[in-house]
Amino acid sequence: MRSKMALYCLRGAVRSNYIRRNYGVCGVQLFNLYSTAAHTLRVNQQIKEKRKRALLGGGESRIDAQHKKGKLTARERIHLLCDPGSFVEYDMLVEHTCSDFGMEKQKYPGDSVITGHGLINGRIAYMFSQDFTVFGGSLSSIHAKKICKVMDQAMLVGAPVIGLNDSGGARIQEGVESLAGYADIFLRNVLSSGVIPQISLIMGPCAGGAVYSPAMTDFTFMVEDTSYLFITGPDVVKSVTNENVTQEELGGAKTHTTTSGVAHKAFHNDVDALLQLRNFLGFLPLSNKDPAPIRICDDPWDRDVPTLDTIIPQETTEAYDMLEVVVNVVDERDFFEIMPNYAKNIIIGFGRMNGRTVGIVGNQPKCAAGCLDINSSVKGARFVRFCDAFNIPIITFVDVPGFLPGTGQEHNGIIRHGAKLLYAFAEATVPKITVITRKGYGGAYDVMSSKHLRGDVNYAWPTAEVAVMGAKGATSILFKGKPDVSKYEAEYVEKFGNPFPAAVRGVYFKIGIELLFITTVSS
Amino acid sequence: MGIKTVAVYSIADNNARHVRMADEAVCIGPAATKDSYLNIDHIMLAVTKTGSQAVHPGYGFLSENAVFVEKLEAAGISFIGPSVEAINGMGDKLESKRLAQAAGVNTIPGFDGIVNDADHCVQIAREISYPVMIKASAGGGGKGMRIARNDDDARDGFRLASQEAASSFGDDRILVEKFIDKPRHIEIQVLGDKHGNAVYLNERECSIQRRNQKVIEEAPSVFLNEGTRKAMGEQAVSLCKRLGYYSAGTVEFLVDSEQKFYFLEMNTRLQVEHPVTEYITGVDLVHQMIRIAKGHPLLLTQKDIPIKGWAIESRVYSEDPYKNFGLPSIGRLYKYIEPLHVPNVRCDSGIDEGSEISIYYDPMICKLVCYGNTRNDAINTSLEALDSYVIRGVTHNIPLLRDILTETNFIEGNISTNYLSEVYPDGFKGRQLNSTDKQHILAIAACVFSKMDMRSYTFLNERPSTAKRKEPAEWTLVISLFDEELQCDVKKVGNKFHVHMKTDTLSVEDHINLSSPLIQTNINGKPIVMQLVSKDASGKLQIVYQGTTFTIFVLSDKASKFLKMMPEKPTVDVSKVVLSPMPGMVKSVSCEVGDTMAEGQEVCIIEAMKMQNSLVAGASGKVKAVHVKAGDTVGEDDVLIEFE
């Protein structure tokens, strides 16, 4: 469509040159004879100029300023995100409607956002890219309308929406109109949730009410050093709470990917972020009506993985890296980990099995013994619900000693947060495969996609041990006050420190070191 | 031979290959060697429990431990090795030198006695004249050895050598001798029986060493003439006869440029590098050792022992060759494929895919032994084998091995024990590429990228509207290797990629499998072998070419253009910190917060795999923070000490 338009402009240009060359010398008279043609020419000329202005956004100097900050312009970002020549722009010539504060004199075709659809690795996606060079990327009512239009379209078609956020906030000059615009977007975020994948890539400031749109999308990615997410900036923080804090500390990529858990991953720079985003989309279905994508796969589905035999240490108290298990199981060790630096006691992310996308959840014994706490439960629950909504099978690797005890956890509501993970696993109707690699203790065992929560296939490795609690704790309750508790402890280990108690009750499909790879499971 | 076998193992090795291959296996304790493989009581228990009749000690650990042999003999169990007297006699450097002299073997000038302290060491060194070698009396395998070229070296050397000796052998006695410059390390394999017969099985050239540990060994030596070989062999046999030596043993010599040779020591065990001798003589040494231990006389006489063909052993270690020719590296081998498809290749290794290389044991992965009719054949076989040897999960020394095997001095046989420091005076920097090599690597990188790009378009279950989209078949790429950038046009034509760079067009056959660690394809019809280590969505590829791993960045031209606009990230200033060069344990810390240290002054000592490494201040300055204390375990690149 774009190329057609370009062709049209080109043809118009050729014709006007032709007329000027042949009749131009005669001036006005001839133009009068061709008055409708002249009108057409004038319009064409205007379109050309407006397009040119739209392409320039806020102008050369602001583009330079954007580059100086180490950021690409909104258009460059789209250019890099989409397959060559595939982007189709919407509403390029739309202008804002504000007439207060002299705004009527400052108008930019397209206003402060670029919207449209394009192809990413041949698959359609809808996107908007906020243009910081125009009014600091601030959100006017027309800006919001443009975004809403692509979101509506994406829902209609059933394709992902990608937001590239780089905006100073609301267009203050527009008052409530701007706020209404945010709410329109929020509403669509909610209505689209679970229907089409929504991804936010924060590539500059995103502050105030604006943050809630990324927060409600499925994945929020950030760019290191150049992106910020906060409700109120450092100045307001200073005046209200008297805290001194920098933008980076308050809401930079590091803060949100390690401390707050607001963002799911951070990338080095704009280019890295956009290339990784293209790669990431390859894991997701276009909508909840599409199956999890299957890509051509060269990694044999029945590949033997002797490494899996050696990862679990002999000492049951010794830590190991569950990530090793994960990368050795998925195709080509290609694992897109989500939130790798937040609540590290649980691993979540996407991989492929024989080409098909799977969601991986795993306890990480390397961090806090792999226990479940508030943060890891919330992290896991949200991921499981995403997979469930988008037909992505879930593979769970279990090595969980239980929920983290303590007042810190109890007072902050581990019960209701832990319940989220339990609910998510129980609710999920996508294929669920569970592998108990070592410990499955207490309520946490139930939570981690157990057989009893509609787990489809549950395996136990020879190192597995499922029990209400560890030997020490259990015997101190069972044999309270009795001498020689350690003797009972050994008995307990003998009884429960192995996969047999659950195996004889038919909990597992199979005890074995091999994994059954997903080949025929359909969603 | 139809003999049933029992393996012993530590907990860390429960899944090791030797455990699975043996008829029975017994666990003898936790990972630390002193609790398992060096624990004589536990091993004796394993021996008696299984009713074993004989014990082969292998190499290392208890293979030269007389106490162990005594205990076995007292229990009426055969030790597949020499007698207690031979072990004792040869195990002590001073004693062995005296015995060798008595047997008419040439020895090195040096001090015949134990060094008391550092000052004494300096005094002796001056008497013998520098350079001198300071070494542990009980030592072996390069541990507890230091070369001194001046008084300061001598002082430091004495201290470090005695500490290492104490930790490795529990015996800190030190001796000093003349250090022979530019020597070759050539050793003679001997076999003796319990009936007074002894033969020599020719020499092994083991000159290529780093920190006195062998890296590449070959047999025969390009250097020895028939006369010298015979003289060395006969002296070695004479020593055996004098000792009444039985079983396999090795007499090590230093040989100078005039083929004068000096007795170094005798190893009273099977050597790591014994396979090269087996290849050229056709004698199975372990078989012979077992026969000898049983009391059978040698069936071989000196004239039965030929030199047939050429064998080269490359020791593949889990270590980083870019740091001091090899500092230990640890990790799990998540992918491991030995090049056994190449004819005339023998891989002696105790590990498999999934094995973990830990700090507890020697970091050797495999002995890659290659055989050929001529030295050239053996070298070429080695190259082919190394190129397709897949090791992932640890840093290994194949880059160095591969490079040595094609280095001019090595090919000409112009080597000495100083080989590495002379050929690589600034340390090993990886394979140096010529323009054709570079072109080939870049072309393969371009094809891997294109192949990945094509694949990212191919979904098997997409909606028809999307599935109709054709994958791309042309790419304009910008590839960077080191700091060079090159534009490159790639076109997929049939089953080939046409890669256009500068003025050349290369035609690469599309045999590239993105899941396979090996890339075996043809460039312009000529076969090449490379390895694909990693690839990611940001265009970073790691490709192994001729042993060395190259990191290559491939981007589309537009991504590359945009990337140039991105700011450089500040890097951490490493001159103000001391990083651990390898994983290990902190032996001692010799500075405190607030101390002023001079550049080059020792700040701490890290011990890993029984090697002590003294870490020094990179620049003069005041110590700001000390993050470790003696006994701490540290990982590679951990910050140990910070300067202001």
mmCIF file of N, CA, C and O in Angstrom, chain B residues 26-83:
data_model
loop_
_atom_site.group_PDB
_atom_site.id
_atom_site.type_symbol
_atom_site.label_atom_id
_atom_site.label_comp_id
_atom_site.label_asym_id
_atom_site.label_seq_id
_atom_site.Cartn_x
_atom_site.Cartn_y
_atom_site.Cartn_z
ATOM 1 N N VAL B 26 33.947 -49.742 43.430
ATOM 2 C CA VAL B 26 33.826 -49.468 44.862
ATOM 3 C C VAL B 26 34.070 -47.988 45.112
ATOM 4 O O VAL B 26 35.042 -47.423 44.616
ATOM 5 N N CYS B 27 33.162 -47.406 45.878
ATOM 6 C CA CYS B 27 33.339 -45.999 46.224
ATOM 7 C C CYS B 27 34.269 -45.907 47.427
ATOM 8 O O CYS B 27 34.079 -46.599 48.421
ATOM 9 N N ILE B 28 35.298 -45.059 47.308
ATOM 10 C CA ILE B 28 36.289 -45.013 48.383
ATOM 11 C C ILE B 28 36.327 -43.672 49.095
ATOM 12 O O ILE B 28 37.292 -43.380 49.799
ATOM 13 N N GLY B 29 35.299 -42.840 48.898
ATOM 14 C CA GLY B 29 35.263 -41.614 49.693
ATOM 15 C C GLY B 29 34.863 -40.394 48.903
ATOM 16 O O GLY B 29 34.550 -40.471 47.723
ATOM 17 N N PRO B 30 34.848 -39.251 49.604
ATOM 18 C CA PRO B 30 34.429 -38.001 48.966
ATOM 19 C C PRO B 30 35.419 -37.490 47.922
ATOM 20 O O PRO B 30 36.479 -38.081 47.718
ATOM 21 N N ALA B 31 35.047 -36.378 47.296
ATOM 22 C CA ALA B 31 35.785 -35.887 46.142
ATOM 23 C C ALA B 31 37.252 -35.577 46.438
ATOM 24 O O ALA B 31 38.130 -35.923 45.653
ATOM 25 N N ALA B 32 37.535 -34.933 47.576
ATOM 26 C CA ALA B 32 38.907 -34.510 47.849
ATOM 27 C C ALA B 32 39.842 -35.717 47.793
ATOM 28 O O ALA B 32 39.556 -36.762 48.380
ATOM 29 N N THR B 33 40.957 -35.589 47.086
ATOM 30 C CA THR B 33 41.817 -36.751 46.836
ATOM 31 C C THR B 33 42.347 -37.376 48.115
ATOM 32 O O THR B 33 42.486 -38.584 48.192
ATOM 33 N N LYS B 34 42.626 -36.540 49.106
ATOM 34 C CA LYS B 34 43.219 -37.109 50.315
ATOM 35 C C LYS B 34 42.230 -38.025 51.046
ATOM 36 O O LYS B 34 42.625 -38.879 51.817
ATOM 37 N N ASP B 35 40.951 -37.838 50.787
ATOM 38 C CA ASP B 35 39.944 -38.685 51.414
ATOM 39 C C ASP B 35 39.557 -39.880 50.556
ATOM 40 O O ASP B 35 38.786 -40.732 50.982
ATOM 41 N N SER B 36 40.030 -39.880 49.312
ATOM 42 C CA SER B 36 39.622 -40.995 48.458
ATOM 43 C C SER B 36 40.816 -41.635 47.753
ATOM 44 O O SER B 36 41.381 -42.613 48.241
ATOM 45 N N TYR B 37 41.230 -41.047 46.642
ATOM 46 C CA TYR B 37 42.252 -41.715 45.836
ATOM 47 C C TYR B 37 43.611 -41.771 46.528
ATOM 48 O O TYR B 37 44.466 -42.553 46.148
ATOM 49 N N LEU B 38 43.836 -40.935 47.529
ATOM 50 C CA LEU B 38 45.101 -40.979 48.265
ATOM 51 C C LEU B 38 44.931 -41.664 49.618
ATOM 52 O O LEU B 38 45.856 -41.732 50.406
ATOM 53 N N ASN B 39 43.711 -42.123 49.877
ATOM 54 C CA ASN B 39 43.441 -42.748 51.169
ATOM 55 C C ASN B 39 43.739 -44.245 51.093
ATOM 56 O O ASN B 39 42.938 -45.045 50.609
ATOM 57 N N ILE B 40 44.936 -44.603 51.593
ATOM 58 C CA ILE B 40 45.411 -45.987 51.453
ATOM 59 C C ILE B 40 44.482 -46.973 52.174
ATOM 60 O O ILE B 40 44.131 -48.018 51.633
ATOM 61 N N ASP B 41 44.006 -46.562 53.352
ATOM 62 C CA ASP B 41 43.151 -47.477 54.118
ATOM 63 C C ASP B 41 41.879 -47.834 53.360
ATOM 64 O O ASP B 41 41.472 -48.991 53.302
ATOM 65 N N HIS B 42 41.280 -46.802 52.775
ATOM 66 C CA HIS B 42 40.034 -47.062 52.041
ATOM 67 C C HIS B 42 40.286 -47.964 50.844
ATOM 68 O O HIS B 42 39.482 -48.850 50.541
ATOM 69 N N ILE B 43 41.397 -47.702 50.167
ATOM 70 C CA ILE B 43 41.673 -48.522 48.989
ATOM 71 C C ILE B 43 41.973 -49.963 49.401
ATOM 72 O O ILE B 43 41.512 -50.922 48.772
ATOM 73 N N MET B 44 42.722 -50.107 50.504
ATOM 74 C CA MET B 44 43.009 -51.464 50.997
ATOM 75 C C MET B 44 41.711 -52.206 51.321
ATOM 76 O O MET B 44 41.574 -53.387 51.029
ATOM 77 N N LEU B 45 40.767 -51.457 51.888
ATOM 78 C CA LEU B 45 39.477 -52.041 52.224
ATOM 79 C C LEU B 45 38.764 -52.523 50.958
ATOM 80 O O LEU B 45 38.194 -53.615 50.914
ATOM 81 N N ALA B 46 38.835 -51.671 49.935
ATOM 82 C CA ALA B 46 38.199 -52.020 48.656
ATOM 83 C C ALA B 46 38.856 -53.262 48.081
ATOM 84 O O ALA B 46 38.183 -54.140 47.525
ATOM 85 N N VAL B 47 40.180 -53.347 48.217
ATOM 86 C CA VAL B 47 40.922 -54.487 47.680
ATOM 87 C C VAL B 47 40.503 -55.768 48.396
ATOM 88 O O VAL B 47 40.137 -56.766 47.754
ATOM 89 N N THR B 48 40.486 -55.710 49.720
ATOM 90 C CA THR B 48 40.175 -56.940 50.458
ATOM 91 C C THR B 48 38.705 -57.322 50.312
ATOM 92 O O THR B 48 38.373 -58.484 50.176
ATOM 93 N N LYS B 49 37.846 -56.315 50.301
ATOM 94 C CA LYS B 49 36.408 -56.597 50.196
ATOM 95 C C LYS B 49 36.055 -57.303 48.888
ATOM 96 O O LYS B 49 35.183 -58.166 48.849
ATOM 97 N N THR B 50 36.730 -56.909 47.827
ATOM 98 C CA THR B 50 36.395 -57.491 46.531
ATOM 99 C C THR B 50 37.249 -58.716 46.237
ATOM 100 O O THR B 50 37.075 -59.355 45.203
ATOM 101 N N GLY B 51 38.184 -59.013 47.126
ATOM 102 C CA GLY B 51 39.053 -60.165 46.901
ATOM 103 C C GLY B 51 39.985 -59.999 45.723
ATOM 104 O O GLY B 51 40.282 -60.967 45.010
ATOM 105 N N SER B 52 40.435 -58.807 45.484
ATOM 106 C CA SER B 52 41.334 -58.562 44.352
ATOM 107 C C SER B 52 42.684 -59.210 44.611
ATOM 108 O O SER B 52 43.155 -59.286 45.748
ATOM 109 N N GLN B 53 43.305 -59.647 43.507
ATOM 110 C CA GLN B 53 44.604 -60.294 43.655
ATOM 111 C C GLN B 53 45.755 -59.356 43.318
ATOM 112 O O GLN B 53 46.886 -59.595 43.694
ATOM 113 N N ALA B 54 45.464 -58.343 42.545
ATOM 114 C CA ALA B 54 46.525 -57.418 42.140
ATOM 115 C C ALA B 54 45.947 -56.018 41.964
ATOM 116 O O ALA B 54 44.753 -55.860 41.714
ATOM 117 N N VAL B 55 46.833 -55.019 42.086
ATOM 118 C CA VAL B 55 46.392 -53.631 41.955
ATOM 119 C C VAL B 55 47.259 -52.909 40.934
ATOM 120 O O VAL B 55 48.496 -52.923 41.042
ATOM 121 N N HIS B 56 46.634 -52.335 39.926
ATOM 122 C CA HIS B 56 47.367 -51.455 39.013
ATOM 123 C C HIS B 56 47.088 -50.021 39.441
ATOM 124 O O HIS B 56 45.938 -49.605 39.502
ATOM 125 N N PRO B 57 48.132 -49.255 39.744
ATOM 126 C CA PRO B 57 47.899 -47.929 40.332
ATOM 127 C C PRO B 57 47.671 -46.821 39.304
ATOM 128 O O PRO B 57 47.380 -45.693 39.696
ATOM 129 N N GLY B 58 47.796 -47.140 38.025
ATOM 130 C CA GLY B 58 47.655 -46.065 37.019
ATOM 131 C C GLY B 58 48.824 -45.112 37.112
ATOM 132 O O GLY B 58 49.936 -45.511 37.415
ATOM 133 N N TYR B 59 48.561 -43.816 36.844
ATOM 134 C CA TYR B 59 49.617 -42.827 37.066
ATOM 135 C C TYR B 59 49.083 -41.758 37.999
ATOM 136 O O TYR B 59 47.890 -41.555 38.112
ATOM 137 N N GLY B 60 49.990 -41.079 38.670
ATOM 138 C CA GLY B 60 49.566 -40.102 39.668
ATOM 139 C C GLY B 60 49.126 -40.814 40.935
ATOM 140 O O GLY B 60 49.360 -42.015 41.108
ATOM 141 N N PHE B 61 48.480 -40.075 41.833
ATOM 142 C CA PHE B 61 47.970 -40.604 43.092
ATOM 143 C C PHE B 61 48.976 -41.519 43.791
ATOM 144 O O PHE B 61 50.078 -41.093 44.100
ATOM 145 N N LEU B 62 48.630 -42.802 43.976
ATOM 146 C CA LEU B 62 49.499 -43.671 44.772
ATOM 147 C C LEU B 62 50.462 -44.496 43.918
ATOM 148 O O LEU B 62 51.060 -45.455 44.399
ATOM 149 N N SER B 63 50.633 -44.128 42.654
ATOM 150 C CA SER B 63 51.408 -44.986 41.755
ATOM 151 C C SER B 63 52.874 -45.069 42.140
ATOM 152 O O SER B 63 53.563 -45.993 41.778
ATOM 153 N N GLU B 64 53.357 -44.069 42.873
ATOM 154 C CA GLU B 64 54.757 -44.133 43.296
ATOM 155 C C GLU B 64 54.856 -44.029 44.819
ATOM 156 O O GLU B 64 55.745 -43.384 45.340
ATOM 157 N N ASN B 65 53.887 -44.614 45.488
ATOM 158 C CA ASN B 65 53.845 -44.527 46.946
ATOM 159 C C ASN B 65 54.274 -45.859 47.564
ATOM 160 O O ASN B 65 53.582 -46.866 47.484
ATOM 161 N N ALA B 66 55.464 -45.832 48.184
ATOM 162 C CA ALA B 66 56.046 -47.073 48.705
ATOM 163 C C ALA B 66 55.229 -47.639 49.866
ATOM 164 O O ALA B 66 55.102 -48.860 50.018
ATOM 165 N N VAL B 67 54.654 -46.739 50.670
ATOM 166 C CA VAL B 67 53.870 -47.201 51.816
ATOM 167 C C VAL B 67 52.702 -48.058 51.341
ATOM 168 O O VAL B 67 52.404 -49.127 51.896
ATOM 169 N N PHE B 68 52.089 -47.597 50.293
ATOM 170 C CA PHE B 68 50.954 -48.327 49.713
ATOM 171 C C PHE B 68 51.406 -49.716 49.236
ATOM 172 O O PHE B 68 50.751 -50.726 49.498
ATOM 173 N N VAL B 69 52.536 -49.725 48.558
ATOM 174 C CA VAL B 69 53.041 -51.003 48.036
ATOM 175 C C VAL B 69 53.364 -51.956 49.183
ATOM 176 O O VAL B 69 53.031 -53.149 49.137
ATOM 177 N N GLU B 70 53.967 -51.401 50.229
ATOM 178 C CA GLU B 70 54.297 -52.243 51.388
ATOM 179 C C GLU B 70 53.043 -52.883 51.976
ATOM 180 O O GLU B 70 53.008 -54.070 52.282
ATOM 181 N N LYS B 71 51.995 -52.036 52.099
ATOM 182 C CA LYS B 71 50.748 -52.555 52.677
ATOM 183 C C LYS B 71 50.154 -53.651 51.804
ATOM 184 O O LYS B 71 49.628 -54.637 52.305
ATOM 185 N N LEU B 72 50.215 -53.437 50.486
ATOM 186 C CA LEU B 72 49.676 -54.447 49.576
ATOM 187 C C LEU B 72 50.455 -55.740 49.728
ATOM 188 O O LEU B 72 49.875 -56.828 49.832
ATOM 189 N N GLU B 73 51.779 -55.590 49.747
ATOM 190 C CA GLU B 73 52.614 -56.794 49.819
ATOM 191 C C GLU B 73 52.385 -57.531 51.134
ATOM 192 O O GLU B 73 52.305 -58.768 51.152
ATOM 193 N N ALA B 74 52.223 -56.728 52.208
ATOM 194 C CA ALA B 74 51.970 -57.350 53.506
ATOM 195 C C ALA B 74 50.670 -58.135 53.482
ATOM 196 O O ALA B 74 50.515 -59.146 54.163
ATOM 197 N N ALA B 75 49.711 -57.672 52.668
ATOM 198 C CA ALA B 75 48.413 -58.350 52.587
ATOM 199 C C ALA B 75 48.439 -59.460 51.543
ATOM 200 O O ALA B 75 47.411 -60.086 51.269
ATOM 201 N N GLY B 76 49.600 -59.660 50.930
ATOM 202 C CA GLY B 76 49.719 -60.732 49.945
ATOM 203 C C GLY B 76 49.075 -60.409 48.608
ATOM 204 O O GLY B 76 48.617 -61.294 47.894
ATOM 205 N N ILE B 77 49.021 -59.141 48.290
ATOM 206 C CA ILE B 77 48.411 -58.736 47.024
ATOM 207 C C ILE B 77 49.494 -58.167 46.118
ATOM 208 O O ILE B 77 50.349 -57.388 46.563
ATOM 209 N N SER B 78 49.462 -58.553 44.843
ATOM 210 C CA SER B 78 50.498 -58.071 43.924
ATOM 211 C C SER B 78 50.266 -56.620 43.586
ATOM 212 O O SER B 78 49.128 -56.200 43.348
ATOM 213 N N PHE B 79 51.372 -55.906 43.517
ATOM 214 C CA PHE B 79 51.319 -54.526 43.051
ATOM 215 C C PHE B 79 51.833 -54.546 41.616
ATOM 216 O O PHE B 79 52.937 -55.039 41.362
ATOM 217 N N ILE B 80 51.061 -54.049 40.699
ATOM 218 C CA ILE B 80 51.494 -54.069 39.298
ATOM 219 C C ILE B 80 52.383 -52.859 39.073
ATOM 220 O O ILE B 80 51.927 -51.808 38.620
ATOM 221 N N GLY B 81 53.615 -53.011 39.469
ATOM 222 C CA GLY B 81 54.575 -51.930 39.420
ATOM 223 C C GLY B 81 55.862 -52.431 40.016
ATOM 224 O O GLY B 81 56.001 -53.636 40.280
ATOM 225 N N PRO B 82 56.804 -51.537 40.264
ATOM 226 C CA PRO B 82 58.116 -51.972 40.744
ATOM 227 C C PRO B 82 58.132 -52.249 42.244
ATOM 228 O O PRO B 82 57.125 -52.102 42.933
ATOM 229 N N SER B 83 59.298 -52.601 42.730
ATOM 230 C CA SER B 83 59.454 -52.932 44.136
ATOM 231 C C SER B 83 59.501 -51.678 45.003
ATOM 232 O O SER B 83 59.716 -50.575 44.488
#
